[in-house]
């Protein structure tokens, strides 16, 4: 099949809508549900992301997409006991692909609400069972076990979108799109993100251990499929904060840094010990945690509001306690889709435990950025690769 009619485009008033191939058949099959225009944009971008993560690291990869940018991306690195608790999979023996998706979803659970899922490897029954409990719109993977497919077909009253991607599909080297009736054409961004792009290190500290290289590659490949301007913090085999689509780079760094901070605050002992009621739904629990660790905590704790989610009123997580916990964060990697124009980005990154940086370089203020990294003994690689994505 080389054409598929869609219900509508980005919005209900945008009809007719379709996807089609000029040459050959569509490289995916619909195994369940009916795809929408944005579903397929998410699917095609997220598939490229997980495919490249798998190629770069050799590990199964997963992504959680919302509105054509990743909310999270990760590879199959085993979870620590703390992360098992934070991701609510304590004591569960996880398959590699389930581990990758649980990490990807755990990066920013609020943004992952109603996500589109991408897996680099076959979706197994365990991953499908985990997805069955989450609010999600669809999934793309190269294959599905029989048990996984049966589970997914029951989700959303049988309408959950399941796409099977042809892993051997290779697109044409030239891509086009139309804006306001004008056709734009360019060569596809096929640049490979490998450890070779991390060799030029102008900072005094040149230490770049294997785990940091892996995390920098994850950050950079994630940025390749994130709406620009964009910045990504990564640690332990996963993105932990993604700032997408900001006009100012330092705003990207601040946005992504605030998400990375929330990710780490969710692991604080007082957060892991929150006394949730057994009947609280997952989205309500996730929202409560984000409010509890944020500046609007009074919305949750004042009056009787806490009774909706907790069995007893938890103590306030004070600003002093939060800052003390955040000060223990270390070893974080930071990637940028273009150069950092000023050292203020590094100043903000330091507050979220960044020790390793990868950025394009080429700013007239590179010396200021390098000096700021040296001030905090960070290791920074100049990749000379810009990764704008629109």
CSV table of C-alpha atoms in Angstrom, one decimal:
chain,number,residue,atom,x,y,z
A,1,UNK,CA,0.0,0.0,0.0
A,2,UNK,CA,1.5,3.4,-1.0
A,3,UNK,CA,-1.2,5.7,0.3
A,4,UNK,CA,-3.3,6.1,3.5
A,5,UNK,CA,-6.2,8.5,4.1
A,6,UNK,CA,-6.2,10.2,7.5
A,7,UNK,CA,-9.2,11.5,9.5
A,8,UNK,CA,-7.7,15.0,9.3
A,9,UNK,CA,-4.4,16.9,9.5
A,10,UNK,CA,-2.9,18.7,12.5
A,11,UNK,CA,-6.4,20.1,13.3
A,12,UNK,CA,-10.0,18.9,12.6
A,13,UNK,CA,-10.6,21.6,10.1
A,14,UNK,CA,-7.6,20.5,8.0
A,15,UNK,CA,-9.3,18.1,5.5
A,16,UNK,CA,-8.5,16.1,3.4
A,17,UNK,CA,-5.4,14.6,4.8
A,18,UNK,CA,-3.3,11.6,3.8
A,19,UNK,CA,0.2,10.1,3.7
A,20,UNK,CA,1.6,8.6,0.6
A,21,UNK,CA,4.8,7.4,-1.2
A,22,UNK,CA,5.8,8.6,-4.6
A,23,UNK,CA,7.8,5.4,-5.1
A,24,UNK,CA,7.1,2.1,-3.4
A,25,UNK,CA,4.9,1.2,-0.5
A,26,UNK,CA,4.6,2.8,2.9
A,27,UNK,CA,7.3,1.4,5.2
A,28,UNK,CA,4.9,0.6,8.1
A,29,UNK,CA,1.8,-1.5,8.7
A,30,UNK,CA,-1.1,-0.6,10.9
A,31,UNK,CA,-1.7,-3.6,13.2
A,32,UNK,CA,-4.4,-1.9,15.3
A,33,UNK,CA,-6.2,1.4,15.6
A,34,UNK,CA,-6.3,4.3,13.1
A,35,UNK,CA,-3.4,6.7,12.7
A,36,UNK,CA,-3.7,10.4,12.8
A,37,UNK,CA,-1.5,13.0,11.1
A,38,UNK,CA,0.4,14.0,14.3
A,39,UNK,CA,0.6,10.3,15.3
A,40,UNK,CA,2.5,9.6,12.2
A,41,UNK,CA,4.8,12.6,12.6
A,42,UNK,CA,5.6,11.4,16.1
A,43,UNK,CA,6.1,7.8,14.8
A,44,UNK,CA,8.5,8.6,12.0
A,45,UNK,CA,10.6,11.0,14.1
A,46,UNK,CA,10.7,8.7,17.2
A,47,UNK,CA,11.6,5.6,15.1
A,48,UNK,CA,14.6,7.4,13.6
A,49,UNK,CA,15.7,8.4,17.2
A,50,UNK,CA,15.6,4.9,18.7
A,51,UNK,CA,17.1,3.3,15.6
A,52,UNK,CA,20.1,5.7,15.9
A,53,UNK,CA,20.4,5.2,19.6
A,54,UNK,CA,20.6,1.4,19.1
A,55,UNK,CA,23.2,1.9,16.3
A,56,UNK,CA,25.4,4.2,18.5
A,57,UNK,CA,25.3,2.3,21.7
A,58,UNK,CA,24.5,-1.3,20.8
A,59,UNK,CA,21.7,-1.3,23.4
A,60,UNK,CA,17.9,-1.6,23.0
A,61,UNK,CA,16.4,1.9,22.9
A,62,UNK,CA,13.1,3.6,23.5
A,63,UNK,CA,11.6,7.0,23.2
A,64,UNK,CA,8.5,8.8,24.5
A,65,UNK,CA,7.3,11.5,22.1
A,66,UNK,CA,4.8,14.3,22.4
A,67,UNK,CA,4.1,16.9,19.6
A,68,UNK,CA,7.0,15.9,17.4
A,69,UNK,CA,9.7,16.2,20.2
A,70,UNK,CA,10.8,13.6,22.7
A,71,UNK,CA,9.7,13.9,26.3
A,72,UNK,CA,12.3,11.2,27.1
A,73,UNK,CA,14.7,8.8,25.4
A,74,UNK,CA,16.8,6.0,26.9
A,75,UNK,CA,18.8,2.8,26.4
A,76,UNK,CA,18.6,-0.4,28.4
A,77,UNK,CA,20.8,0.3,31.3
A,78,UNK,CA,19.7,-1.6,34.5
A,79,UNK,CA,17.8,0.5,37.0
A,80,UNK,CA,19.2,1.3,40.5
A,81,UNK,CA,17.1,0.4,43.5
A,82,UNK,CA,16.3,4.1,43.9
A,83,UNK,CA,15.1,4.5,40.3
A,84,UNK,CA,13.1,1.3,40.6
A,85,UNK,CA,11.2,3.0,43.4
A,86,UNK,CA,10.9,6.3,41.6
A,87,UNK,CA,9.6,4.6,38.5
A,88,UNK,CA,7.2,2.3,40.5
A,89,UNK,CA,8.8,-1.0,39.3
A,90,UNK,CA,10.5,-1.9,42.6
A,91,UNK,CA,11.5,-5.6,42.7
A,92,UNK,CA,10.4,-6.3,39.1
A,93,UNK,CA,12.8,-8.2,36.9
A,94,UNK,CA,12.7,-6.2,33.6
A,95,UNK,CA,13.5,-7.2,30.0
A,96,UNK,CA,16.0,-4.9,28.3
A,97,UNK,CA,13.4,-3.2,26.0
A,98,UNK,CA,11.0,-2.7,29.0
A,99,UNK,CA,13.9,-1.1,30.9
A,100,UNK,CA,14.6,1.3,28.1
A,101,UNK,CA,11.0,2.4,27.9
A,102,UNK,CA,10.5,2.7,31.6
A,103,UNK,CA,13.6,5.0,31.6
A,104,UNK,CA,12.3,7.0,28.7
A,105,UNK,CA,8.9,7.5,30.3
A,106,UNK,CA,10.5,8.3,33.6
A,107,UNK,CA,12.4,11.2,32.3
A,108,UNK,CA,9.4,13.5,32.4
A,109,UNK,CA,6.3,11.7,33.3
A,110,UNK,CA,4.1,14.8,33.1
A,111,UNK,CA,5.1,15.5,29.5
A,112,UNK,CA,4.8,11.8,28.6
A,113,UNK,CA,1.1,11.7,29.5
A,114,UNK,CA,-0.6,10.6,26.2
A,115,UNK,CA,2.7,9.9,24.5
A,116,UNK,CA,3.7,8.1,21.3
A,117,UNK,CA,6.1,5.2,22.0
A,118,UNK,CA,9.0,4.1,19.9
A,119,UNK,CA,11.0,0.9,20.5
A,120,UNK,CA,14.2,-0.2,18.6
A,121,UNK,CA,13.5,-3.9,19.3
A,122,UNK,CA,10.6,-6.2,19.4
A,123,UNK,CA,7.9,-5.2,21.9
A,124,UNK,CA,7.5,-8.0,24.4
A,125,UNK,CA,4.6,-8.9,26.7
A,126,UNK,CA,6.2,-7.2,29.7
A,127,UNK,CA,6.6,-3.8,27.9
A,128,UNK,CA,3.0,-4.1,26.6
A,129,UNK,CA,1.7,-4.8,30.1
A,130,UNK,CA,3.6,-1.8,31.4
A,131,UNK,CA,2.1,0.3,28.6
A,132,UNK,CA,-1.4,-1.0,29.3
A,133,UNK,CA,-1.4,0.9,32.6
A,134,UNK,CA,-0.2,4.2,31.2
A,135,UNK,CA,-2.0,6.9,29.2
A,136,UNK,CA,-0.5,6.6,25.7
A,137,UNK,CA,-1.7,7.2,22.2
A,138,UNK,CA,0.3,4.7,20.2
A,139,UNK,CA,3.5,2.7,19.5
A,140,UNK,CA,5.9,1.9,16.7
A,141,UNK,CA,8.3,-1.0,16.8
A,142,UNK,CA,9.9,-3.4,14.3
A,143,UNK,CA,7.9,-6.3,15.6
A,144,UNK,CA,5.6,-7.6,18.4
A,145,UNK,CA,5.4,-10.8,20.2
A,146,UNK,CA,2.0,-12.5,19.9
A,147,UNK,CA,1.3,-11.9,23.6
A,148,UNK,CA,2.3,-8.2,23.3
A,149,UNK,CA,0.0,-7.6,20.4
A,150,UNK,CA,-2.9,-9.2,22.1
A,151,UNK,CA,-2.3,-7.0,25.2
A,152,UNK,CA,-2.0,-3.8,23.2
A,153,UNK,CA,-5.2,-4.5,21.2
A,154,UNK,CA,-7.2,-4.3,24.4
A,155,UNK,CA,-5.9,-0.8,25.3
A,156,UNK,CA,-8.1,2.3,24.8
A,157,UNK,CA,-11.1,0.0,24.3
A,158,UNK,CA,-9.4,-1.6,21.3
A,159,UNK,CA,-8.4,1.6,19.5
A,160,UNK,CA,-4.8,1.9,20.6
A,161,UNK,CA,-2.6,2.6,17.6
A,162,UNK,CA,0.0,-0.1,16.9
A,163,UNK,CA,2.4,0.4,14.0
A,164,UNK,CA,5.0,-2.1,12.7
A,165,UNK,CA,8.0,-0.5,11.0
A,166,UNK,CA,10.1,-2.1,8.3
A,167,UNK,CA,13.6,-1.9,9.9
A,168,UNK,CA,15.2,-2.2,6.5
A,169,UNK,CA,13.5,0.8,5.0
A,170,UNK,CA,15.9,3.5,3.7
A,171,UNK,CA,14.4,6.8,2.6
A,172,UNK,CA,15.5,8.8,-0.4
A,173,UNK,CA,18.4,11.1,0.3
A,174,UNK,CA,16.5,14.3,-0.7
A,175,UNK,CA,13.4,15.3,1.3
A,176,UNK,CA,10.8,17.9,0.6
A,177,UNK,CA,7.9,19.6,2.4
A,178,UNK,CA,5.5,22.4,1.6
A,179,UNK,CA,5.0,25.6,3.6
A,180,UNK,CA,2.4,28.1,2.4
A,181,UNK,CA,2.3,26.5,-1.0
A,182,UNK,CA,6.1,26.7,-1.4
A,183,UNK,CA,8.1,23.5,-1.7
A,184,UNK,CA,11.3,23.2,0.4
A,185,UNK,CA,13.9,20.7,-0.5
A,186,UNK,CA,17.1,19.6,1.3
A,187,UNK,CA,19.3,16.6,1.8
A,188,UNK,CA,18.3,14.5,4.7
A,189,UNK,CA,20.3,14.9,7.9
A,190,UNK,CA,22.1,11.6,7.7
A,191,UNK,CA,25.1,12.7,9.8
A,192,UNK,CA,26.2,9.9,12.2
A,193,UNK,CA,26.6,10.8,15.8
A,194,UNK,CA,29.5,8.6,17.1
A,195,UNK,CA,32.3,8.9,19.7
A,196,UNK,CA,34.5,10.4,17.0
A,197,UNK,CA,32.6,13.7,17.4
A,198,UNK,CA,33.8,13.9,21.1
A,199,UNK,CA,37.5,13.8,20.4
A,200,UNK,CA,38.2,17.6,20.4
A,201,UNK,CA,38.3,18.7,24.1
A,202,UNK,CA,39.5,22.3,24.6
A,203,UNK,CA,38.9,22.3,28.4
A,204,UNK,CA,41.6,21.7,30.9
A,205,UNK,CA,39.8,18.7,32.2
A,206,UNK,CA,39.9,16.1,29.4
A,207,UNK,CA,38.6,13.1,31.4
A,208,UNK,CA,35.6,11.6,29.5
A,209,UNK,CA,34.8,8.1,30.8
A,210,UNK,CA,32.8,5.5,28.8
A,211,UNK,CA,29.5,6.2,30.7
A,212,UNK,CA,29.8,10.0,30.0
A,213,UNK,CA,30.5,9.3,26.3
A,214,UNK,CA,27.4,7.1,26.1
A,215,UNK,CA,25.3,9.8,27.8
A,216,UNK,CA,26.6,12.5,25.6
A,217,UNK,CA,25.7,10.4,22.5
A,218,UNK,CA,22.2,9.9,23.9
A,219,UNK,CA,21.8,13.6,24.4
A,220,UNK,CA,23.1,14.5,21.0
A,221,UNK,CA,21.0,11.9,19.1
A,222,UNK,CA,17.9,12.9,21.1
A,223,UNK,CA,18.5,16.5,20.0
A,224,UNK,CA,18.7,15.5,16.4
A,225,UNK,CA,15.0,14.8,16.6
A,226,UNK,CA,13.9,17.6,18.9
A,227,UNK,CA,12.4,20.8,17.7
A,228,UNK,CA,15.1,23.5,17.9
A,229,UNK,CA,16.5,25.4,19.7
A,230,UNK,CA,17.1,22.5,22.1
A,231,UNK,CA,19.3,21.3,25.0
A,232,UNK,CA,19.3,17.8,26.6
A,233,UNK,CA,20.6,16.7,30.0
A,234,UNK,CA,21.4,13.0,30.3
A,235,UNK,CA,22.6,10.6,32.9
A,236,UNK,CA,22.8,6.8,33.5
A,237,UNK,CA,21.7,5.9,30.0
A,238,UNK,CA,18.7,8.2,29.6
A,239,UNK,CA,17.6,11.8,29.0
A,240,UNK,CA,16.6,13.5,32.2
A,241,UNK,CA,15.7,16.9,30.9
A,242,UNK,CA,14.9,18.1,27.4
A,243,UNK,CA,14.3,21.8,26.5
A,244,UNK,CA,12.7,22.1,23.1
A,245,UNK,CA,11.6,24.9,20.8
A,246,UNK,CA,12.9,27.9,22.7
A,247,UNK,CA,14.1,31.0,20.9
A,248,UNK,CA,16.9,31.6,23.4
A,249,UNK,CA,19.5,28.9,24.1
A,250,UNK,CA,19.8,29.8,27.7
A,251,UNK,CA,16.1,29.4,28.1
A,252,UNK,CA,16.5,25.9,26.7
A,253,UNK,CA,19.2,25.3,29.2
A,254,UNK,CA,17.0,26.6,32.1
A,255,UNK,CA,13.9,24.7,30.9
A,256,UNK,CA,15.8,21.4,30.5
A,257,UNK,CA,17.7,22.0,33.8
A,258,UNK,CA,14.4,22.5,35.7
A,259,UNK,CA,13.1,19.2,34.3
A,260,UNK,CA,16.4,17.4,35.2
A,261,UNK,CA,16.0,18.9,38.7
A,262,UNK,CA,12.5,17.5,39.0
A,263,UNK,CA,13.7,14.1,37.8
A,264,UNK,CA,16.3,14.1,40.6
A,265,UNK,CA,14.0,15.5,43.3
A,266,UNK,CA,11.6,12.6,42.6
A,267,UNK,CA,14.3,10.4,43.9
A,268,UNK,CA,14.7,12.2,47.3
A,269,UNK,CA,13.9,10.0,50.3
A,270,UNK,CA,10.9,12.1,51.4
A,271,UNK,CA,9.4,11.9,47.9
A,272,UNK,CA,9.8,8.2,47.7
A,273,UNK,CA,8.1,7.9,51.1
A,274,UNK,CA,5.0,9.9,50.1
A,275,UNK,CA,1.9,8.1,51.6
A,276,UNK,CA,-0.2,7.7,48.5
A,277,UNK,CA,-3.7,6.3,48.8
A,278,UNK,CA,-4.1,3.0,47.0
A,279,UNK,CA,-6.9,4.3,44.8
A,280,UNK,CA,-4.9,7.2,43.3
A,281,UNK,CA,-4.5,6.9,39.5
A,282,UNK,CA,-1.1,7.1,38.0
A,283,UNK,CA,-1.6,10.5,36.3
A,284,UNK,CA,-2.9,12.0,39.6
A,285,UNK,CA,0.1,10.5,41.5
A,286,UNK,CA,2.6,11.9,38.9
A,287,UNK,CA,0.9,15.3,39.0
A,288,UNK,CA,0.9,15.3,42.8
A,289,UNK,CA,4.7,14.6,42.9
A,290,UNK,CA,5.5,17.4,40.5
A,291,UNK,CA,3.4,19.8,42.6
A,292,UNK,CA,4.9,18.6,45.8
A,293,UNK,CA,8.5,19.1,44.7
A,294,UNK,CA,7.8,22.4,42.9
A,295,UNK,CA,7.1,26.0,44.0
A,296,UNK,CA,3.3,25.6,44.0
A,297,UNK,CA,3.4,22.9,46.7
A,298,UNK,CA,0.8,24.8,48.7
A,299,UNK,CA,-1.8,24.0,46.1
A,300,UNK,CA,-1.5,20.4,47.2
A,301,UNK,CA,-0.8,20.8,50.9
A,302,UNK,CA,-3.1,23.7,52.0
A,303,UNK,CA,-6.5,22.9,53.5
A,304,UNK,CA,-7.8,19.4,52.7
A,305,UNK,CA,-6.4,19.1,49.2
A,306,UNK,CA,-3.9,16.6,50.3
A,307,UNK,CA,-6.6,14.1,51.3
A,308,UNK,CA,-7.4,13.5,47.6
A,309,UNK,CA,-4.1,11.7,47.1
A,310,UNK,CA,-2.5,11.0,50.5
A,311,UNK,CA,-3.5,8.9,53.5
A,312,UNK,CA,-1.8,11.5,55.8
A,313,UNK,CA,-0.5,15.0,55.2
A,314,UNK,CA,3.2,14.9,54.3
A,315,UNK,CA,5.6,17.6,55.6
A,316,UNK,CA,6.6,20.4,53.4
A,317,UNK,CA,9.7,19.7,51.3
A,318,UNK,CA,11.5,22.9,52.1
A,319,UNK,CA,13.5,24.9,49.7
A,320,UNK,CA,16.6,24.3,51.9
A,321,UNK,CA,16.0,20.6,51.8
A,322,UNK,CA,15.5,20.6,48.0
A,323,UNK,CA,18.7,22.6,47.4
A,324,UNK,CA,20.6,20.3,49.7
A,325,UNK,CA,19.4,17.3,47.8
A,326,UNK,CA,20.1,18.8,44.4
A,327,UNK,CA,23.6,19.6,45.5
A,328,UNK,CA,24.3,15.9,45.6
A,329,UNK,CA,23.5,15.5,41.9
A,330,UNK,CA,26.7,14.8,39.9
A,331,UNK,CA,28.1,13.3,36.7
A,332,UNK,CA,25.3,14.7,34.4
A,333,UNK,CA,26.0,15.1,30.6
A,334,UNK,CA,24.7,18.0,28.6
A,335,UNK,CA,24.3,18.3,24.9
A,336,UNK,CA,23.3,21.3,22.8
A,337,UNK,CA,22.0,21.2,19.2
A,338,UNK,CA,24.2,24.3,18.4
A,339,UNK,CA,26.9,26.4,20.0
A,340,UNK,CA,26.6,28.0,23.4
A,341,UNK,CA,26.9,31.7,22.8
A,342,UNK,CA,27.8,32.6,26.4
A,343,UNK,CA,29.0,31.0,29.6
A,344,UNK,CA,25.6,31.6,31.3
A,345,UNK,CA,24.5,28.3,29.9
A,346,UNK,CA,27.3,26.5,31.7
A,347,UNK,CA,26.5,28.4,34.9
A,348,UNK,CA,23.0,27.1,34.8
A,349,UNK,CA,24.1,23.6,33.9
A,350,UNK,CA,26.4,23.4,36.9
A,351,UNK,CA,23.4,23.8,39.2
A,352,UNK,CA,22.0,20.5,37.9
A,353,UNK,CA,25.2,18.5,38.4
A,354,UNK,CA,26.6,18.7,34.9
A,355,UNK,CA,30.2,17.5,34.6
A,356,UNK,CA,30.3,16.7,30.8
A,357,UNK,CA,29.3,18.9,27.9
A,358,UNK,CA,29.1,18.4,24.1
A,359,UNK,CA,28.3,21.4,21.9
A,360,UNK,CA,29.0,22.5,18.3
A,361,UNK,CA,31.4,25.3,19.1
A,362,UNK,CA,32.1,28.1,16.7
A,363,UNK,CA,30.8,31.1,18.8
A,364,UNK,CA,32.9,34.3,18.9
A,365,UNK,CA,32.6,33.7,22.7
A,366,UNK,CA,33.9,30.1,22.7
A,367,UNK,CA,36.7,31.4,25.0
A,368,UNK,CA,34.2,32.5,27.6
A,369,UNK,CA,32.3,29.2,27.5
A,370,UNK,CA,35.6,27.2,27.8
A,371,UNK,CA,36.7,29.4,30.8
A,372,UNK,CA,33.4,28.8,32.5
A,373,UNK,CA,33.8,25.1,32.1
A,374,UNK,CA,37.3,25.3,33.5
A,375,UNK,CA,36.0,27.3,36.4
A,376,UNK,CA,33.9,24.2,37.4
A,377,UNK,CA,36.3,21.6,36.2
A,378,UNK,CA,33.9,20.4,33.5
A,379,UNK,CA,35.0,18.4,30.4
A,380,UNK,CA,33.7,19.8,27.2
A,381,UNK,CA,33.8,18.4,23.7
A,382,UNK,CA,33.4,20.6,20.6
A,383,UNK,CA,31.5,18.4,18.0
A,384,UNK,CA,31.4,20.9,15.1
A,385,UNK,CA,28.0,19.4,14.3
A,386,UNK,CA,24.8,21.5,14.3
A,387,UNK,CA,21.6,19.5,14.9
A,388,UNK,CA,18.8,21.9,14.1
A,389,UNK,CA,15.5,20.2,13.5
A,390,UNK,CA,12.3,21.9,12.2
